[in-house]
PDB file of C-alpha atoms in Angstrom:
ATOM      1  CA  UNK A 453      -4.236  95.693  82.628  1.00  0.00           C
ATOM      2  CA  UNK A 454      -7.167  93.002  81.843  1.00  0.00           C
ATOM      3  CA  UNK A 455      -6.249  89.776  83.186  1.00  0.00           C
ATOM      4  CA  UNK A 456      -8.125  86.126  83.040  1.00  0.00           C
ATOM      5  CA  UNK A 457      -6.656  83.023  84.899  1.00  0.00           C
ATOM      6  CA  UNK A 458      -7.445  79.866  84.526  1.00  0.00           C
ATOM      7  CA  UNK A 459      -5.442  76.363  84.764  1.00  0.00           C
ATOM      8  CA  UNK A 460      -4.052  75.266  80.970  1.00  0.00           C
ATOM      9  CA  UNK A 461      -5.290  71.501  81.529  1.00  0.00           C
ATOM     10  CA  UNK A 462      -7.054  69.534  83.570  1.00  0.00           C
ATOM     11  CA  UNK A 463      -7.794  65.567  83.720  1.00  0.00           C
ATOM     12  CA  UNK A 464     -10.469  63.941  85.631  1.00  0.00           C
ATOM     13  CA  UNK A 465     -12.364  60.532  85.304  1.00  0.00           C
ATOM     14  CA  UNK A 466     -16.202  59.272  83.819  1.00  0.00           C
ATOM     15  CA  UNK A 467     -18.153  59.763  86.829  1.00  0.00           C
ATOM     16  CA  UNK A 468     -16.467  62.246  88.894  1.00  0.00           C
ATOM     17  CA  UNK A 469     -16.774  65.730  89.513  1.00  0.00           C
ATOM     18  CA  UNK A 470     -14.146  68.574  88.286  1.00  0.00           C
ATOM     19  CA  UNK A 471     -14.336  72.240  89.352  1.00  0.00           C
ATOM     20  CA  UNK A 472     -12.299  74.563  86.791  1.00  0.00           C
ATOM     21  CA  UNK A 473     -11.706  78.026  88.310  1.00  0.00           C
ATOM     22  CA  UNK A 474     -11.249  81.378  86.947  1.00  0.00           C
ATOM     23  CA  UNK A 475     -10.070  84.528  88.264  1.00  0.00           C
ATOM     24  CA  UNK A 476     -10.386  87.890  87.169  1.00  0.00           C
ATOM     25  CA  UNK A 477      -9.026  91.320  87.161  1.00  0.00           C
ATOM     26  CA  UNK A 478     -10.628  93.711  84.709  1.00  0.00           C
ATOM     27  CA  UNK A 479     -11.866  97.801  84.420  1.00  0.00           C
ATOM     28  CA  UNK A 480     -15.449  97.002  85.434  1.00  0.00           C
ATOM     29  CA  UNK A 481     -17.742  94.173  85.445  1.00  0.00           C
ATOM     30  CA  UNK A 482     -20.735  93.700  83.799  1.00  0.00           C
ATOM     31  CA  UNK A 483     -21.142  89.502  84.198  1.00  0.00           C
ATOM     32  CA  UNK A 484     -18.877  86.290  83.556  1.00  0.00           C
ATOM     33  CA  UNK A 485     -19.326  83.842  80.788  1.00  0.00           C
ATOM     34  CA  UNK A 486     -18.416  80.144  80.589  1.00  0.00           C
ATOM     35  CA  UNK A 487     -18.284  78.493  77.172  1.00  0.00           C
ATOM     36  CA  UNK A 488     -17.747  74.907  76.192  1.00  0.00           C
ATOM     37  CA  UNK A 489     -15.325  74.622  73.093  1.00  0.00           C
ATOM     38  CA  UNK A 490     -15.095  71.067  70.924  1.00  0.00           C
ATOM     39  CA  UNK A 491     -11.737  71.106  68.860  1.00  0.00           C
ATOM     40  CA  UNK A 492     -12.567  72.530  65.644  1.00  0.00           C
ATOM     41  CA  UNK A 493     -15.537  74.091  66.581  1.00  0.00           C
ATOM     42  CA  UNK A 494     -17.155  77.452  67.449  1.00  0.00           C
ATOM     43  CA  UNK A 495     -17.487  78.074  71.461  1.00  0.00           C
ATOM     44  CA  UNK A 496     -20.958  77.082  72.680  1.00  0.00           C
ATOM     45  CA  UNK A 497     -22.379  79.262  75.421  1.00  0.00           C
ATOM     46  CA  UNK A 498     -22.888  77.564  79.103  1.00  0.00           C
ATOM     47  CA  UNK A 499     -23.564  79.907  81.879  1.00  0.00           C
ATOM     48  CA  UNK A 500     -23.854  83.473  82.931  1.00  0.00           C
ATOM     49  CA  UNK A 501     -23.092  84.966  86.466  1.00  0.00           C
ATOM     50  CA  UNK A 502     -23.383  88.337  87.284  1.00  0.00           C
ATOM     51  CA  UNK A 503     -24.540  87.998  90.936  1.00  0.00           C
ATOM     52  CA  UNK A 504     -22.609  86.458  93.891  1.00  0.00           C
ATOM     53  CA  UNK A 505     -23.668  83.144  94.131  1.00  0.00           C
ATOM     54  CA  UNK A 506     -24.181  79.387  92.619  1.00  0.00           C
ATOM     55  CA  UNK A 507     -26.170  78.726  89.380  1.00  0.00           C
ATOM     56  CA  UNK A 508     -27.044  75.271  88.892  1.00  0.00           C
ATOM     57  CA  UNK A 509     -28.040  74.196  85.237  1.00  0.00           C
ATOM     58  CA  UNK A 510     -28.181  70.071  85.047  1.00  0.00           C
ATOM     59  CA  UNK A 511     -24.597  69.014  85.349  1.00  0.00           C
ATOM     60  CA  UNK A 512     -23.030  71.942  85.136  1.00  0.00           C
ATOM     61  CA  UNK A 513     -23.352  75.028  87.720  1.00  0.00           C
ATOM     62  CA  UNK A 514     -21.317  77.889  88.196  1.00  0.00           C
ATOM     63  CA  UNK A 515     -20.025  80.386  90.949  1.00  0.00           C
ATOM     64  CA  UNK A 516     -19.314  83.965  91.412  1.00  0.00           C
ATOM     65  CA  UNK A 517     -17.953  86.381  94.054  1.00  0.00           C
ATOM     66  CA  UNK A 518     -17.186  89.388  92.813  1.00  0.00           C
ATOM     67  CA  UNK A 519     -14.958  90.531  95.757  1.00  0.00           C
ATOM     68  CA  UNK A 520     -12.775  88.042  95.277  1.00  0.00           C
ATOM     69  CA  UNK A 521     -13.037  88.504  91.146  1.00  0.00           C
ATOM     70  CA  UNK A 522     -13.000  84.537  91.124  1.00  0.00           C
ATOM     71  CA  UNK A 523     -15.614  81.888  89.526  1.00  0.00           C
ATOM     72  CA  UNK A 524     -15.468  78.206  88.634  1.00  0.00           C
ATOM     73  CA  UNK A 525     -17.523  76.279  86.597  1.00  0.00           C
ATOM     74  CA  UNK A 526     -18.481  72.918  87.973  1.00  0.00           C
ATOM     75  CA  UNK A 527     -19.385  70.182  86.693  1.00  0.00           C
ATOM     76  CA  UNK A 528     -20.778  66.431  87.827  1.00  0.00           C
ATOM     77  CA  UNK A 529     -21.362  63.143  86.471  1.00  0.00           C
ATOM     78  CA  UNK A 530     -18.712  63.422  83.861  1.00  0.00           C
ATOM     79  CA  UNK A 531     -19.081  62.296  80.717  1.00  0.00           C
ATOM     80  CA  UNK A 532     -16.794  61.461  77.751  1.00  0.00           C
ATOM     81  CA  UNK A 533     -18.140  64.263  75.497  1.00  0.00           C
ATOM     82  CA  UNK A 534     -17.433  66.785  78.019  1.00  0.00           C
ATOM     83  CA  UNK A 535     -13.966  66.205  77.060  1.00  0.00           C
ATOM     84  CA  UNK A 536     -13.137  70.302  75.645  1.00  0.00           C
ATOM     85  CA  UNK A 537     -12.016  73.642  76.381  1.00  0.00           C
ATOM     86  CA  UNK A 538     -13.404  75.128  78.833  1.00  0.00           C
ATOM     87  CA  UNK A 539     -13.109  79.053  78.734  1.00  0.00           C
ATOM     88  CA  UNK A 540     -13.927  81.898  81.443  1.00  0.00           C
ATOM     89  CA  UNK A 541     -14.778  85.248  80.114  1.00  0.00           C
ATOM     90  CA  UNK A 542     -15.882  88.575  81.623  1.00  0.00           C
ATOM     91  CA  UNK A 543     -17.683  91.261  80.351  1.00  0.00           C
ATOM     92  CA  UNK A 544     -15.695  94.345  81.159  1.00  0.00           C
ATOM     93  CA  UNK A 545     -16.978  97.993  81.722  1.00  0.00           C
ATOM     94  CA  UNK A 546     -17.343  98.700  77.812  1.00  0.00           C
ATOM     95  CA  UNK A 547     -19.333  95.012  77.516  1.00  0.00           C
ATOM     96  CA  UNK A 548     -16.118  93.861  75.737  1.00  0.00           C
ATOM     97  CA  UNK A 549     -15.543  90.557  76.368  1.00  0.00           C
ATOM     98  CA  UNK A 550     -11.987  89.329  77.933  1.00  0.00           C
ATOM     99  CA  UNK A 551     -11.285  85.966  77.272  1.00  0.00           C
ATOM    100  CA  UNK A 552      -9.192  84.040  79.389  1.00  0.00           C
ATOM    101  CA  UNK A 553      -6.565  81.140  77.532  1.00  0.00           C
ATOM    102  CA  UNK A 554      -9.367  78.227  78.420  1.00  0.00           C
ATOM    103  CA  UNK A 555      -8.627  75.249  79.766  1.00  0.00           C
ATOM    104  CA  UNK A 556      -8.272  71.991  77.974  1.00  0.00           C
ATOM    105  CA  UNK A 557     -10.223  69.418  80.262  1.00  0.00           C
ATOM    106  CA  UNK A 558      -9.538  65.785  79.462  1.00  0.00           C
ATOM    107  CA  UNK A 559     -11.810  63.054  80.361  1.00  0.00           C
ATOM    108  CA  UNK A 560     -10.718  59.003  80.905  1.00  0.00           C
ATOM    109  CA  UNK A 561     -12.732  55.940  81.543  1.00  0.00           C
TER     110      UNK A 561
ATOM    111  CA  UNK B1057     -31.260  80.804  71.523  1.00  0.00           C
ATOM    112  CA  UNK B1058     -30.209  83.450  69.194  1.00  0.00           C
ATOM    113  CA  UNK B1059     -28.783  82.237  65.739  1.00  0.00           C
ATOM    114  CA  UNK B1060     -25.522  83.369  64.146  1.00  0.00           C
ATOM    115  CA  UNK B1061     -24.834  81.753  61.015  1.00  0.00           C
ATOM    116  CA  UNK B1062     -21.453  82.132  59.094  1.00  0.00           C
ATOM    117  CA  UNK B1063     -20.434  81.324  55.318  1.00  0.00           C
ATOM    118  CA  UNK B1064     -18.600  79.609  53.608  1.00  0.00           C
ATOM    119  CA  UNK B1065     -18.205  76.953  56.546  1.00  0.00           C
ATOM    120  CA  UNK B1066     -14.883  76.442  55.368  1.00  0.00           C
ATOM    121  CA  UNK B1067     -12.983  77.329  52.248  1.00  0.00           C
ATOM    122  CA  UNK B1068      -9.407  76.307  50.648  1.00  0.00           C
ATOM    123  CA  UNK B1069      -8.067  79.348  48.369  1.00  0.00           C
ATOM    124  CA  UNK B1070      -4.624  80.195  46.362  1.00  0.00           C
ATOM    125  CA  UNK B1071      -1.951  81.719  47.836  1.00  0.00           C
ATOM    126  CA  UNK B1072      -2.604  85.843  46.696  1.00  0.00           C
ATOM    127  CA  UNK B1073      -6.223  86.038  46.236  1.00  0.00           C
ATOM    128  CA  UNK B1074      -8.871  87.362  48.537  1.00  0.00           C
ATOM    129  CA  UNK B1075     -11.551  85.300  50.326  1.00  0.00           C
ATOM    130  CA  UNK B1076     -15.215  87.003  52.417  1.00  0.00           C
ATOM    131  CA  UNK B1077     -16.205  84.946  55.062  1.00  0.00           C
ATOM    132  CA  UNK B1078     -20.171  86.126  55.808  1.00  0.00           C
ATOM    133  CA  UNK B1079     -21.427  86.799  59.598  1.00  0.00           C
ATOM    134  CA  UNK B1080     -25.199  86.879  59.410  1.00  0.00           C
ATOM    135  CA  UNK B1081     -27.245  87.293  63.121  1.00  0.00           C
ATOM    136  CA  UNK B1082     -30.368  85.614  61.885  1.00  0.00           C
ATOM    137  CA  UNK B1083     -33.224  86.722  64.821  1.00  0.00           C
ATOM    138  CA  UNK B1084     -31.265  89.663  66.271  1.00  0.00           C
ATOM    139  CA  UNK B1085     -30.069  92.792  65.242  1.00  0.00           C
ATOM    140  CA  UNK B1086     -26.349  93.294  65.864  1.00  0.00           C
ATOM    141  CA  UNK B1087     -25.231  97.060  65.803  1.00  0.00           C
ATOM    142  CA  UNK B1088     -21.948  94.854  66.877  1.00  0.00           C
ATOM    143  CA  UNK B1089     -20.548  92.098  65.957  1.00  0.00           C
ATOM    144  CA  UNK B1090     -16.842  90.836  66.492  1.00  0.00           C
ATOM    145  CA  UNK B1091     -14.436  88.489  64.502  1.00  0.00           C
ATOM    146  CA  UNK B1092     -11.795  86.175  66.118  1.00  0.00           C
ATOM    147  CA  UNK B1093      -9.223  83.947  64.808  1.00  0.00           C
ATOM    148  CA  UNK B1094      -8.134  80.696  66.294  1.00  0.00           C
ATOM    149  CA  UNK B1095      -5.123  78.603  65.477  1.00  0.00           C
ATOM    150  CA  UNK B1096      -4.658  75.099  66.635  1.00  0.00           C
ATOM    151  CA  UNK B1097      -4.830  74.498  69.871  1.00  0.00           C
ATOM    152  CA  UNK B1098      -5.066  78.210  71.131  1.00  0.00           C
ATOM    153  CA  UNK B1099      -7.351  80.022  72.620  1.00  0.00           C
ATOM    154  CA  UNK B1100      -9.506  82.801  70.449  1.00  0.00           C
ATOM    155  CA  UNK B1101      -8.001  85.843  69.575  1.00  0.00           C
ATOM    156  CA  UNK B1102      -9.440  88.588  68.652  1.00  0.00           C
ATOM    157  CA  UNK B1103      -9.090  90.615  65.621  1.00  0.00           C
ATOM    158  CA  UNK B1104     -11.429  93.183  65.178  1.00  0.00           C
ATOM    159  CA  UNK B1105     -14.772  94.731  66.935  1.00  0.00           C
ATOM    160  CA  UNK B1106     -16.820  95.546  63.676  1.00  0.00           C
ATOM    161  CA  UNK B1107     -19.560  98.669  64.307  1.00  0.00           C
ATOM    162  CA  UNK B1108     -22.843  98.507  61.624  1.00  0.00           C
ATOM    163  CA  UNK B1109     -22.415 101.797  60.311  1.00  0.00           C
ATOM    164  CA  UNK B1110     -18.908 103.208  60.865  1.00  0.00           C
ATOM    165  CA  UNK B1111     -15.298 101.315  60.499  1.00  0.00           C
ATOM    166  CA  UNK B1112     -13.901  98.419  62.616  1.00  0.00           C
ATOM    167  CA  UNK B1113     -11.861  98.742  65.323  1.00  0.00           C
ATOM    168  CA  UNK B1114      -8.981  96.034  65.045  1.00  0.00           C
ATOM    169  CA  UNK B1115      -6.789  94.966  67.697  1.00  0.00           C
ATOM    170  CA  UNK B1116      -3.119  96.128  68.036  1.00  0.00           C
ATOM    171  CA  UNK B1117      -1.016  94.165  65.543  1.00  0.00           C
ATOM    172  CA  UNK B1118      -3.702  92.866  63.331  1.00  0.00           C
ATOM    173  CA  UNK B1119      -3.597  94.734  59.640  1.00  0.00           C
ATOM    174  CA  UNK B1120      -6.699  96.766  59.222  1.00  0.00           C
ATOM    175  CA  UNK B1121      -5.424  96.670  55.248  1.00  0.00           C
ATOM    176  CA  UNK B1122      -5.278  93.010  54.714  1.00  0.00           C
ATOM    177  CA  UNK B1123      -8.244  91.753  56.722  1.00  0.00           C
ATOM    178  CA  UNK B1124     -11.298  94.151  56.143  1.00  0.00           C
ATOM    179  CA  UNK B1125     -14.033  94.423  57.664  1.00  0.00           C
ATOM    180  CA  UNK B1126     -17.813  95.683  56.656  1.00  0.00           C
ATOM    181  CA  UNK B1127     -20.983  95.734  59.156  1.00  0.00           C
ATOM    182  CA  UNK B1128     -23.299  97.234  56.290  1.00  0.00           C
ATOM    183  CA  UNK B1129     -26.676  96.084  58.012  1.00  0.00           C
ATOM    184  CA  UNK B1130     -27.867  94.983  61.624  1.00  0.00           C
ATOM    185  CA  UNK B1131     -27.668  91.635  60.765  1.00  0.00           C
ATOM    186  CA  UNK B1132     -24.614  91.313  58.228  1.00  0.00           C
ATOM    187  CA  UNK B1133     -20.853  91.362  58.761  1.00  0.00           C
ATOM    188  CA  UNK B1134     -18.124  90.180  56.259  1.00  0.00           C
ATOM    189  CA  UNK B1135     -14.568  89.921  56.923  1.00  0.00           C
ATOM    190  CA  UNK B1136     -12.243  89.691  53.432  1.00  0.00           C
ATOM    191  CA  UNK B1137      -8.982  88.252  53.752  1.00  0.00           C
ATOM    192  CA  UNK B1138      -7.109  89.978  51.071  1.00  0.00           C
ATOM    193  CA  UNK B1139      -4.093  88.636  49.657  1.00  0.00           C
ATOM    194  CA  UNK B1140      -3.708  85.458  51.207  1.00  0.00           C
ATOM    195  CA  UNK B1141      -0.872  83.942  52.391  1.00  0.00           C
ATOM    196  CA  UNK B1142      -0.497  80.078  53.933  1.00  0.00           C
ATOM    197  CA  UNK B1143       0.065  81.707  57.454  1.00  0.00           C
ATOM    198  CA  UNK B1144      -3.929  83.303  57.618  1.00  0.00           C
ATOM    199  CA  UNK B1145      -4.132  79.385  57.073  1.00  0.00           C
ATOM    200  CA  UNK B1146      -6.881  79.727  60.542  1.00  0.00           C
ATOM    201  CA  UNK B1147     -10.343  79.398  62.210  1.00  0.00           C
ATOM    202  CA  UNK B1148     -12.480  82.303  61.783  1.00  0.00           C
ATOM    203  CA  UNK B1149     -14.936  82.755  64.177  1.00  0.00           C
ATOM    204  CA  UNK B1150     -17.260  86.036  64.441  1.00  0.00           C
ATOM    205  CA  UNK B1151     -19.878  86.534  67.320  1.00  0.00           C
ATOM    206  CA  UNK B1152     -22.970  88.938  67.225  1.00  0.00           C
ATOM    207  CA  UNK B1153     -24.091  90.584  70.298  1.00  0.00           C
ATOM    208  CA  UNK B1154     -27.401  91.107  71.523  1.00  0.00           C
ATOM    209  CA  UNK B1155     -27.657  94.532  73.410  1.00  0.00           C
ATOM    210  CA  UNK B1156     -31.576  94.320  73.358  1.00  0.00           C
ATOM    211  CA  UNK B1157     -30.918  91.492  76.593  1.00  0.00           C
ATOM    212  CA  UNK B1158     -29.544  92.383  79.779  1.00  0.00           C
ATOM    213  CA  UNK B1159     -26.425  90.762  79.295  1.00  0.00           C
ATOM    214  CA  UNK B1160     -25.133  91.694  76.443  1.00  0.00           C
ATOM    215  CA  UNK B1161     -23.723  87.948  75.355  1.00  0.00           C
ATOM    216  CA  UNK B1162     -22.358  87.009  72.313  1.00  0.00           C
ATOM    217  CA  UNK B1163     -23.434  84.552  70.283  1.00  0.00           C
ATOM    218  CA  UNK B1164     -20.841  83.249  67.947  1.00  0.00           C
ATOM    219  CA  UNK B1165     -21.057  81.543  64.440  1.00  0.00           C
ATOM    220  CA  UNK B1166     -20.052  78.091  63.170  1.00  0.00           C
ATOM    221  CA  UNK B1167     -16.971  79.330  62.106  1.00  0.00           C
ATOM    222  CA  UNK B1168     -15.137  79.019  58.986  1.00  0.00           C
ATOM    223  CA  UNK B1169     -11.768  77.102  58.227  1.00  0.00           C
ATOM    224  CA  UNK B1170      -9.305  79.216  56.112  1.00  0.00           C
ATOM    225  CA  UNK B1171      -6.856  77.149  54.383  1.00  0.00           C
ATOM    226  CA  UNK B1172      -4.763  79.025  52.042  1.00  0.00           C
ATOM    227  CA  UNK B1173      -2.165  76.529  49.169  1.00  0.00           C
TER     228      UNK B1173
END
């Protein structure tokens, strides 16, 4: 089966740096998705990995290795607003999208 | 970015009638477009891949009878709750995707809060 792991809930503190990983078992792969999720709203898209390796966008970069079907989203500087869910998803062989459960990432002062 | 708009942003019905939530990609075409639903505090789930030109494909255990869908256009999806009932009280999200990139992402709507009386 299709399956997308990723921690339920994490906490870190203004400032710091949190990593949030992802791992991945799915019938092909055609790229990985991160998306940033506000409570009541509509996922907003963040990065997109399809190659081994480290994308860096501002505060927020994100890693792939296929072999190992894992990725993590990091991010730096925290801020207050970056209080969400944070959710993984990966493009299977169709270019369906799996989702994983998200994690809920808490931020304190 | 590509835009997805959806409407009504949110809507309050009666218990028994029938609400359309619109899914409109507004610089893309979308031959396919998808609609989730997300309660509080869970992740998105999703209920149906809708196809512009031929019928949905829903997920097991969602009702193909009470929520349809139409994809009638490239750039227009609606989703009709029929017969309402306080537990489709939810978050309806839909997402277009653009096949004409390389990566074939999504891009979702606002979404539109359901709350059925």
């Amino acid at each position: 089966g299709q399956n997308i792991d990723q921690p339920t809930e994490m906490t870190a503190t203004e400032g710091a740096i949190v990593q949030i990983n992802c791992t991945y078992q799915t019938s092909g792969f055609n790229g990985l998705f991160w998306y940033q999720q506000h409570a009541g709203e509509a996922p907003t898209f963040l990065s997109y990995n399809v190659l081994d390796g480290l994308e860096e966008k501002g505060r927020f970069s994100s890693f792939l290795s296929r072999s190992k079907g894992y990725s993590y989203l990091l991010l730096k500087e925290l801020q207050m607003k970056d209080s969400a869910s944070y959710l993984c998803a990966v493009t299977d062989s169709n270019y369906q999208l799996i989702w994983g459960a998200g994690t809920k990432l808490i931020i304190k002062p | 970015g590509a835009v997805v708009s959806q409407h009504p942003s949110w809507v309050i019905c009666k218990s028994g009638t029938s609400v359309k939530i619109e899914c409109r990609s507004l610089d893309f075409q979308a031959t396919t477009m998808f609609w989730y639903r997300q309660f509080p505090k869970q992740s998105l789930m999703l209920m149906a891949t809708s196809n512009e030109g031929s019928k949905a494909t829903y997920e097991q255990g969602v009702e193909k009878d009470k929520f349809l869908i139409n994809h009638a256009s490239l750039t227009l999806s609606t989703l009709t709750v029929t017969s309402a009932h306080p537990e489709d009280s939810s978050f309806y999200i839909c997402s277009a995707r653009d096949e004409q990139g390389g990566d074939y992402e999504q891009y979702f709507g606002p979404g539109t809060r359901l709350t059925v009386t």
